[in-house]
Amino acid sequence: KLISRIATLDLANQQSDLVVKSGVSSSLSIKESGQSILLALHTDINGERFEVNTKYLDLKNQATEITVKEDSAALTIKKTGASNNILAINSTGGNKLTLRTTDIDISNQATTVSIRDNEAASMVVSDGSNDLLTLDTQTEGSKLISKIATLDIATQVTKLHIITNNA
């Protein structure tokens, strides 16, 4: 056990390594005196992992980049004990973001979704095997292509404005 009363440990004049024991839970931990662990490095059979036990992670003092491995599950977020990811980033090929949630709530602010200009299939809504709606931005005025067999608006009054005599 090493007890240090040094306010700053300055290792700036040399390259330094901190080697921790392999194969144990909490091989390195940081905690407040007499309190629970704030940060822990685990090297046990469940794999190497860094555990953060703080309410907030504050990165506001500088721009921050998170780099992930090129992988089909490069970054995943899930609830404890859940088998499905809430969010997954696949960084291979064309990159893919998978979001598994019943609601996406952006009602607290005005929101703009920007899509690619001059593209036949700038945005596509698909059920996995069929393209249901396509936004085509390559034509003047753009167009919405619908492959939905039935558009049911019977439960409300609906107005459809159409320009007439436009050649």
mmCIF file with all atom_site columns, C-alpha atoms in Angstrom:
data_model
loop_
_atom_site.group_PDB
_atom_site.id
_atom_site.type_symbol
_atom_site.label_atom_id
_atom_site.label_alt_id
_atom_site.label_comp_id
_atom_site.label_asym_id
_atom_site.label_entity_id
_atom_site.label_seq_id
_atom_site.pdbx_PDB_ins_code
_atom_site.Cartn_x
_atom_site.Cartn_y
_atom_site.Cartn_z
_atom_site.occupancy
_atom_site.B_iso_or_equiv
_atom_site.pdbx_formal_charge
_atom_site.auth_seq_id
_atom_site.auth_comp_id
_atom_site.auth_asym_id
_atom_site.auth_atom_id
_atom_site.pdbx_PDB_model_num
ATOM 1   C CA . LYS A 1 1   ? 0.000   0.000   0.000   1.00 0.00 ? 1   LYS A CA 1
ATOM 2   C CA . LEU A 1 2   ? 1.374   3.374   -1.018  1.00 0.00 ? 2   LEU A CA 1
ATOM 3   C CA . ILE A 1 3   ? -0.031  6.455   0.682   1.00 0.00 ? 3   ILE A CA 1
ATOM 4   C CA . SER A 1 4   ? 0.974   9.712   -0.984  1.00 0.00 ? 4   SER A CA 1
ATOM 5   C CA . ARG A 1 5   ? 0.428   13.230  0.279   1.00 0.00 ? 5   ARG A CA 1
ATOM 6   C CA . ILE A 1 6   ? 1.803   14.747  -2.932  1.00 0.00 ? 6   ILE A CA 1
ATOM 7   C CA . ALA A 1 7   ? -0.707  17.121  -4.568  1.00 0.00 ? 7   ALA A CA 1
ATOM 8   C CA . THR A 1 8   ? 0.724   16.628  -8.077  1.00 0.00 ? 8   THR A CA 1
ATOM 9   C CA . LEU A 1 9   ? 2.579   13.683  -9.551  1.00 0.00 ? 9   LEU A CA 1
ATOM 10  C CA . ASP A 1 10  ? 4.482   15.134  -12.520 1.00 0.00 ? 10  ASP A CA 1
ATOM 11  C CA . LEU A 1 11  ? 5.763   12.565  -15.027 1.00 0.00 ? 11  LEU A CA 1
ATOM 12  C CA . ALA A 1 12  ? 6.136   15.044  -17.888 1.00 0.00 ? 12  ALA A CA 1
ATOM 13  C CA . ASN A 1 13  ? 9.882   14.462  -18.353 1.00 0.00 ? 13  ASN A CA 1
ATOM 14  C CA . GLN A 1 14  ? 9.608   10.799  -19.286 1.00 0.00 ? 14  GLN A CA 1
ATOM 15  C CA . GLN A 1 15  ? 7.361   8.215   -20.889 1.00 0.00 ? 15  GLN A CA 1
ATOM 16  C CA . SER A 1 16  ? 5.539   6.355   -18.132 1.00 0.00 ? 16  SER A CA 1
ATOM 17  C CA . ASP A 1 17  ? 3.549   3.125   -18.025 1.00 0.00 ? 17  ASP A CA 1
ATOM 18  C CA . LEU A 1 18  ? 1.127   2.045   -15.342 1.00 0.00 ? 18  LEU A CA 1
ATOM 19  C CA . VAL A 1 19  ? 0.872   -1.749  -15.437 1.00 0.00 ? 19  VAL A CA 1
ATOM 20  C CA . VAL A 1 20  ? -2.136  -3.363  -13.741 1.00 0.00 ? 20  VAL A CA 1
ATOM 21  C CA . LYS A 1 21  ? -2.837  -6.955  -12.805 1.00 0.00 ? 21  LYS A CA 1
ATOM 22  C CA . SER A 1 22  ? -4.495  -9.016  -15.539 1.00 0.00 ? 22  SER A CA 1
ATOM 23  C CA . GLY A 1 23  ? -7.628  -11.102 -15.002 1.00 0.00 ? 23  GLY A CA 1
ATOM 24  C CA . VAL A 1 24  ? -9.184  -9.252  -12.067 1.00 0.00 ? 24  VAL A CA 1
ATOM 25  C CA . SER A 1 25  ? -12.192 -7.057  -11.509 1.00 0.00 ? 25  SER A CA 1
ATOM 26  C CA . SER A 1 26  ? -11.252 -3.472  -10.607 1.00 0.00 ? 26  SER A CA 1
ATOM 27  C CA . SER A 1 27  ? -7.582  -3.931  -11.386 1.00 0.00 ? 27  SER A CA 1
ATOM 28  C CA . LEU A 1 28  ? -7.357  -0.141  -11.069 1.00 0.00 ? 28  LEU A CA 1
ATOM 29  C CA . SER A 1 29  ? -9.961  2.052   -9.408  1.00 0.00 ? 29  SER A CA 1
ATOM 30  C CA . ILE A 1 30  ? -10.400 5.672   -8.400  1.00 0.00 ? 30  ILE A CA 1
ATOM 31  C CA . LYS A 1 31  ? -12.731 6.578   -5.560  1.00 0.00 ? 31  LYS A CA 1
ATOM 32  C CA . GLU A 1 32  ? -13.361 9.273   -3.012  1.00 0.00 ? 32  GLU A CA 1
ATOM 33  C CA . SER A 1 33  ? -12.141 8.486   0.485   1.00 0.00 ? 33  SER A CA 1
ATOM 34  C CA . GLY A 1 34  ? -14.633 6.074   2.045   1.00 0.00 ? 34  GLY A CA 1
ATOM 35  C CA . GLN A 1 35  ? -16.966 6.315   -0.948  1.00 0.00 ? 35  GLN A CA 1
ATOM 36  C CA . SER A 1 36  ? -17.882 4.030   -3.845  1.00 0.00 ? 36  SER A CA 1
ATOM 37  C CA . ILE A 1 37  ? -15.699 3.645   -6.929  1.00 0.00 ? 37  ILE A CA 1
ATOM 38  C CA . LEU A 1 38  ? -15.932 6.507   -9.456  1.00 0.00 ? 38  LEU A CA 1
ATOM 39  C CA . LEU A 1 39  ? -13.743 4.973   -12.200 1.00 0.00 ? 39  LEU A CA 1
ATOM 40  C CA . ALA A 1 40  ? -12.616 1.371   -12.546 1.00 0.00 ? 40  ALA A CA 1
ATOM 41  C CA . LEU A 1 41  ? -10.532 -0.581  -15.041 1.00 0.00 ? 41  LEU A CA 1
ATOM 42  C CA . HIS A 1 42  ? -11.513 -4.251  -15.184 1.00 0.00 ? 42  HIS A CA 1
ATOM 43  C CA . THR A 1 43  ? -9.339  -6.971  -16.743 1.00 0.00 ? 43  THR A CA 1
ATOM 44  C CA . ASP A 1 44  ? -11.384 -10.000 -15.651 1.00 0.00 ? 44  ASP A CA 1
ATOM 45  C CA . ILE A 1 45  ? -12.858 -12.866 -17.716 1.00 0.00 ? 45  ILE A CA 1
ATOM 46  C CA . ASN A 1 46  ? -15.672 -10.621 -18.980 1.00 0.00 ? 46  ASN A CA 1
ATOM 47  C CA . GLY A 1 47  ? -13.094 -8.676  -20.981 1.00 0.00 ? 47  GLY A CA 1
ATOM 48  C CA . GLU A 1 48  ? -11.287 -5.413  -20.542 1.00 0.00 ? 48  GLU A CA 1
ATOM 49  C CA . ARG A 1 49  ? -13.676 -2.602  -19.761 1.00 0.00 ? 49  ARG A CA 1
ATOM 50  C CA . PHE A 1 50  ? -13.629 0.877   -18.282 1.00 0.00 ? 50  PHE A CA 1
ATOM 51  C CA . GLU A 1 51  ? -16.459 1.577   -15.844 1.00 0.00 ? 51  GLU A CA 1
ATOM 52  C CA . VAL A 1 52  ? -17.600 5.123   -15.075 1.00 0.00 ? 52  VAL A CA 1
ATOM 53  C CA . ASN A 1 53  ? -19.807 5.539   -11.990 1.00 0.00 ? 53  ASN A CA 1
ATOM 54  C CA . THR A 1 54  ? -20.551 9.242   -12.178 1.00 0.00 ? 54  THR A CA 1
ATOM 55  C CA . LYS A 1 55  ? -23.842 10.967  -12.917 1.00 0.00 ? 55  LYS A CA 1
ATOM 56  C CA . TYR A 1 56  ? -22.334 13.296  -15.523 1.00 0.00 ? 56  TYR A CA 1
ATOM 57  C CA . LEU A 1 57  ? -19.576 13.026  -18.116 1.00 0.00 ? 57  LEU A CA 1
ATOM 58  C CA . ASP A 1 58  ? -18.575 16.620  -18.900 1.00 0.00 ? 58  ASP A CA 1
ATOM 59  C CA . LEU A 1 59  ? -16.661 17.130  -22.174 1.00 0.00 ? 59  LEU A CA 1
ATOM 60  C CA . LYS A 1 60  ? -17.594 20.773  -22.762 1.00 0.00 ? 60  LYS A CA 1
ATOM 61  C CA . ASN A 1 61  ? -14.134 22.313  -22.437 1.00 0.00 ? 61  ASN A CA 1
ATOM 62  C CA . GLN A 1 62  ? -12.901 21.080  -25.823 1.00 0.00 ? 62  GLN A CA 1
ATOM 63  C CA . ALA A 1 63  ? -14.064 19.444  -29.016 1.00 0.00 ? 63  ALA A CA 1
ATOM 64  C CA . THR A 1 64  ? -14.048 15.683  -28.466 1.00 0.00 ? 64  THR A CA 1
ATOM 65  C CA . GLU A 1 65  ? -13.616 12.916  -31.008 1.00 0.00 ? 65  GLU A CA 1
ATOM 66  C CA . ILE A 1 66  ? -14.541 9.305   -30.335 1.00 0.00 ? 66  ILE A CA 1
ATOM 67  C CA . THR A 1 67  ? -12.876 6.910   -32.741 1.00 0.00 ? 67  THR A CA 1
ATOM 68  C CA . VAL A 1 68  ? -14.319 3.413   -33.118 1.00 0.00 ? 68  VAL A CA 1
ATOM 69  C CA . LYS A 1 69  ? -12.990 0.258   -34.730 1.00 0.00 ? 69  LYS A CA 1
ATOM 70  C CA . GLU A 1 70  ? -14.226 -0.585  -38.230 1.00 0.00 ? 70  GLU A CA 1
ATOM 71  C CA . ASP A 1 71  ? -16.713 -3.238  -37.193 1.00 0.00 ? 71  ASP A CA 1
ATOM 72  C CA . SER A 1 72  ? -20.341 -4.260  -37.630 1.00 0.00 ? 72  SER A CA 1
ATOM 73  C CA . ALA A 1 73  ? -20.901 -3.405  -33.951 1.00 0.00 ? 73  ALA A CA 1
ATOM 74  C CA . ALA A 1 74  ? -18.355 -0.585  -33.586 1.00 0.00 ? 74  ALA A CA 1
ATOM 75  C CA . LEU A 1 75  ? -20.369 1.183   -30.868 1.00 0.00 ? 75  LEU A CA 1
ATOM 76  C CA . THR A 1 76  ? -23.442 -0.101  -29.052 1.00 0.00 ? 76  THR A CA 1
ATOM 77  C CA . ILE A 1 77  ? -25.652 1.281   -26.300 1.00 0.00 ? 77  ILE A CA 1
ATOM 78  C CA . LYS A 1 78  ? -27.987 -1.021  -24.394 1.00 0.00 ? 78  LYS A CA 1
ATOM 79  C CA . LYS A 1 79  ? -29.798 -1.299  -21.074 1.00 0.00 ? 79  LYS A CA 1
ATOM 80  C CA . THR A 1 80  ? -28.199 -3.440  -18.373 1.00 0.00 ? 80  THR A CA 1
ATOM 81  C CA . GLY A 1 81  ? -29.170 -7.058  -18.917 1.00 0.00 ? 81  GLY A CA 1
ATOM 82  C CA . ALA A 1 82  ? -30.869 -6.361  -22.271 1.00 0.00 ? 82  ALA A CA 1
ATOM 83  C CA . SER A 1 83  ? -30.015 -8.500  -25.273 1.00 0.00 ? 83  SER A CA 1
ATOM 84  C CA . ASN A 1 84  ? -30.923 -5.891  -27.911 1.00 0.00 ? 84  ASN A CA 1
ATOM 85  C CA . ASN A 1 85  ? -29.048 -2.641  -28.436 1.00 0.00 ? 85  ASN A CA 1
ATOM 86  C CA . ILE A 1 86  ? -30.905 0.644   -28.120 1.00 0.00 ? 86  ILE A CA 1
ATOM 87  C CA . LEU A 1 87  ? -28.410 2.214   -30.513 1.00 0.00 ? 87  LEU A CA 1
ATOM 88  C CA . ALA A 1 88  ? -25.740 0.595   -32.668 1.00 0.00 ? 88  ALA A CA 1
ATOM 89  C CA . ILE A 1 89  ? -23.188 2.074   -35.045 1.00 0.00 ? 89  ILE A CA 1
ATOM 90  C CA . ASN A 1 90  ? -21.894 -0.180  -37.806 1.00 0.00 ? 90  ASN A CA 1
ATOM 91  C CA . SER A 1 91  ? -18.722 1.396   -39.209 1.00 0.00 ? 91  SER A CA 1
ATOM 92  C CA . THR A 1 92  ? -18.122 -1.040  -42.055 1.00 0.00 ? 92  THR A CA 1
ATOM 93  C CA . GLY A 1 93  ? -18.943 -0.312  -45.693 1.00 0.00 ? 93  GLY A CA 1
ATOM 94  C CA . GLY A 1 94  ? -21.468 2.501   -45.988 1.00 0.00 ? 94  GLY A CA 1
ATOM 95  C CA . ASN A 1 95  ? -21.795 3.039   -42.230 1.00 0.00 ? 95  ASN A CA 1
ATOM 96  C CA . LYS A 1 96  ? -25.143 2.426   -40.545 1.00 0.00 ? 96  LYS A CA 1
ATOM 97  C CA . LEU A 1 97  ? -26.922 3.746   -37.462 1.00 0.00 ? 97  LEU A CA 1
ATOM 98  C CA . THR A 1 98  ? -29.519 1.398   -35.953 1.00 0.00 ? 98  THR A CA 1
ATOM 99  C CA . LEU A 1 99  ? -31.940 2.896   -33.433 1.00 0.00 ? 99  LEU A CA 1
ATOM 100 C CA . ARG A 1 100 ? -34.386 0.626   -31.585 1.00 0.00 ? 100 ARG A CA 1
ATOM 101 C CA . THR A 1 101 ? -36.970 2.800   -29.869 1.00 0.00 ? 101 THR A CA 1
ATOM 102 C CA . THR A 1 102 ? -40.733 3.209   -30.100 1.00 0.00 ? 102 THR A CA 1
ATOM 103 C CA . ASP A 1 103 ? -40.598 7.021   -30.060 1.00 0.00 ? 103 ASP A CA 1
ATOM 104 C CA . ILE A 1 104 ? -38.257 9.706   -31.321 1.00 0.00 ? 104 ILE A CA 1
ATOM 105 C CA . ASP A 1 105 ? -39.340 12.881  -29.545 1.00 0.00 ? 105 ASP A CA 1
ATOM 106 C CA . ILE A 1 106 ? -38.107 16.172  -30.994 1.00 0.00 ? 106 ILE A CA 1
ATOM 107 C CA . SER A 1 107 ? -41.198 18.129  -29.955 1.00 0.00 ? 107 SER A CA 1
ATOM 108 C CA . ASN A 1 108 ? -39.353 20.610  -27.729 1.00 0.00 ? 108 ASN A CA 1
ATOM 109 C CA . GLN A 1 109 ? -37.848 22.493  -30.679 1.00 0.00 ? 109 GLN A CA 1
ATOM 110 C CA . ALA A 1 110 ? -38.243 23.276  -34.357 1.00 0.00 ? 110 ALA A CA 1
ATOM 111 C CA . THR A 1 111 ? -36.208 20.707  -36.285 1.00 0.00 ? 111 THR A CA 1
ATOM 112 C CA . THR A 1 112 ? -34.784 20.587  -39.795 1.00 0.00 ? 112 THR A CA 1
ATOM 113 C CA . VAL A 1 113 ? -33.725 17.363  -41.470 1.00 0.00 ? 113 VAL A CA 1
ATOM 114 C CA . SER A 1 114 ? -31.315 18.064  -44.319 1.00 0.00 ? 114 SER A CA 1
ATOM 115 C CA . ILE A 1 115 ? -30.968 15.551  -47.149 1.00 0.00 ? 115 ILE A CA 1
ATOM 116 C CA . ARG A 1 116 ? -28.669 15.320  -50.151 1.00 0.00 ? 116 ARG A CA 1
ATOM 117 C CA . ASP A 1 117 ? -29.462 17.597  -53.108 1.00 0.00 ? 117 ASP A CA 1
ATOM 118 C CA . ASN A 1 118 ? -29.662 16.387  -56.725 1.00 0.00 ? 118 ASN A CA 1
ATOM 119 C CA . GLU A 1 119 ? -30.183 12.728  -55.814 1.00 0.00 ? 119 GLU A CA 1
ATOM 120 C CA . ALA A 1 120 ? -32.912 10.420  -57.203 1.00 0.00 ? 120 ALA A CA 1
ATOM 121 C CA . ALA A 1 121 ? -33.240 8.602   -53.862 1.00 0.00 ? 121 ALA A CA 1
ATOM 122 C CA . SER A 1 122 ? -32.138 11.339  -51.470 1.00 0.00 ? 122 SER A CA 1
ATOM 123 C CA . MET A 1 123 ? -34.174 9.802   -48.644 1.00 0.00 ? 123 MET A CA 1
ATOM 124 C CA . VAL A 1 124 ? -35.995 6.475   -48.651 1.00 0.00 ? 124 VAL A CA 1
ATOM 125 C CA . VAL A 1 125 ? -38.496 5.105   -46.126 1.00 0.00 ? 125 VAL A CA 1
ATOM 126 C CA . SER A 1 126 ? -38.458 1.324   -46.356 1.00 0.00 ? 126 SER A CA 1
ATOM 127 C CA . ASP A 1 127 ? -40.075 -1.573  -44.494 1.00 0.00 ? 127 ASP A CA 1
ATOM 128 C CA . GLY A 1 128 ? -36.925 -3.626  -45.019 1.00 0.00 ? 128 GLY A CA 1
ATOM 129 C CA . SER A 1 129 ? -37.882 -5.157  -48.347 1.00 0.00 ? 129 SER A CA 1
ATOM 130 C CA . ASN A 1 130 ? -39.968 -2.458  -50.084 1.00 0.00 ? 130 ASN A CA 1
ATOM 131 C CA . ASP A 1 131 ? -39.309 1.250   -50.585 1.00 0.00 ? 131 ASP A CA 1
ATOM 132 C CA . LEU A 1 132 ? -42.506 2.936   -49.374 1.00 0.00 ? 132 LEU A CA 1
ATOM 133 C CA . LEU A 1 133 ? -41.611 6.626   -49.792 1.00 0.00 ? 133 LEU A CA 1
ATOM 134 C CA . THR A 1 134 ? -38.760 8.184   -51.755 1.00 0.00 ? 134 THR A CA 1
ATOM 135 C CA . LEU A 1 135 ? -37.707 11.833  -51.842 1.00 0.00 ? 135 LEU A CA 1
ATOM 136 C CA . ASP A 1 136 ? -36.224 12.697  -55.240 1.00 0.00 ? 136 ASP A CA 1
ATOM 137 C CA . THR A 1 137 ? -34.233 15.943  -55.180 1.00 0.00 ? 137 THR A CA 1
ATOM 138 C CA . GLN A 1 138 ? -32.683 15.659  -58.646 1.00 0.00 ? 138 GLN A CA 1
ATOM 139 C CA . THR A 1 139 ? -35.631 17.211  -60.449 1.00 0.00 ? 139 THR A CA 1
ATOM 140 C CA . GLU A 1 140 ? -36.680 20.869  -60.336 1.00 0.00 ? 140 GLU A CA 1
ATOM 141 C CA . GLY A 1 141 ? -39.134 21.229  -57.487 1.00 0.00 ? 141 GLY A CA 1
ATOM 142 C CA . SER A 1 142 ? -38.223 17.767  -56.184 1.00 0.00 ? 142 SER A CA 1
ATOM 143 C CA . LYS A 1 143 ? -40.803 15.022  -55.821 1.00 0.00 ? 143 LYS A CA 1
ATOM 144 C CA . LEU A 1 144 ? -42.214 12.544  -53.341 1.00 0.00 ? 144 LEU A CA 1
ATOM 145 C CA . ILE A 1 145 ? -42.663 9.053   -54.767 1.00 0.00 ? 145 ILE A CA 1
ATOM 146 C CA . SER A 1 146 ? -45.124 6.886   -52.864 1.00 0.00 ? 146 SER A CA 1
ATOM 147 C CA . LYS A 1 147 ? -45.469 3.133   -53.323 1.00 0.00 ? 147 LYS A CA 1
ATOM 148 C CA . ILE A 1 148 ? -48.134 2.854   -50.629 1.00 0.00 ? 148 ILE A CA 1
ATOM 149 C CA . ALA A 1 149 ? -51.211 1.119   -52.053 1.00 0.00 ? 149 ALA A CA 1
ATOM 150 C CA . THR A 1 150 ? -53.753 2.944   -49.869 1.00 0.00 ? 150 THR A CA 1
ATOM 151 C CA . LEU A 1 151 ? -53.616 6.434   -48.431 1.00 0.00 ? 151 LEU A CA 1
ATOM 152 C CA . ASP A 1 152 ? -56.374 6.497   -45.796 1.00 0.00 ? 152 ASP A CA 1
ATOM 153 C CA . ILE A 1 153 ? -57.400 9.994   -44.700 1.00 0.00 ? 153 ILE A CA 1
ATOM 154 C CA . ALA A 1 154 ? -61.016 9.061   -43.883 1.00 0.00 ? 154 ALA A CA 1
ATOM 155 C CA . THR A 1 155 ? -60.799 10.025  -40.196 1.00 0.00 ? 155 THR A CA 1
ATOM 156 C CA . GLN A 1 156 ? -60.125 13.727  -40.777 1.00 0.00 ? 156 GLN A CA 1
ATOM 157 C CA . VAL A 1 157 ? -60.927 16.654  -43.040 1.00 0.00 ? 157 VAL A CA 1
ATOM 158 C CA . THR A 1 158 ? -58.061 16.956  -45.531 1.00 0.00 ? 158 THR A CA 1
ATOM 159 C CA . LYS A 1 159 ? -57.280 19.632  -48.111 1.00 0.00 ? 159 LYS A CA 1
ATOM 160 C CA . LEU A 1 160 ? -55.155 18.880  -51.159 1.00 0.00 ? 160 LEU A CA 1
ATOM 161 C CA . HIS A 1 161 ? -54.017 21.935  -53.119 1.00 0.00 ? 161 HIS A CA 1
ATOM 162 C CA . ILE A 1 162 ? -53.117 21.323  -56.759 1.00 0.00 ? 162 ILE A CA 1
ATOM 163 C CA . ILE A 1 163 ? -51.755 23.798  -59.298 1.00 0.00 ? 163 ILE A CA 1
ATOM 164 C CA . THR A 1 164 ? -53.912 23.734  -62.419 1.00 0.00 ? 164 THR A CA 1
ATOM 165 C CA . ASN A 1 165 ? -53.016 24.571  -66.031 1.00 0.00 ? 165 ASN A CA 1
ATOM 166 C CA . ASN A 1 166 ? -49.302 24.195  -65.414 1.00 0.00 ? 166 ASN A CA 1
ATOM 167 C CA . ALA A 1 167 ? -47.577 22.795  -68.491 1.00 0.00 ? 167 ALA A CA 1
#
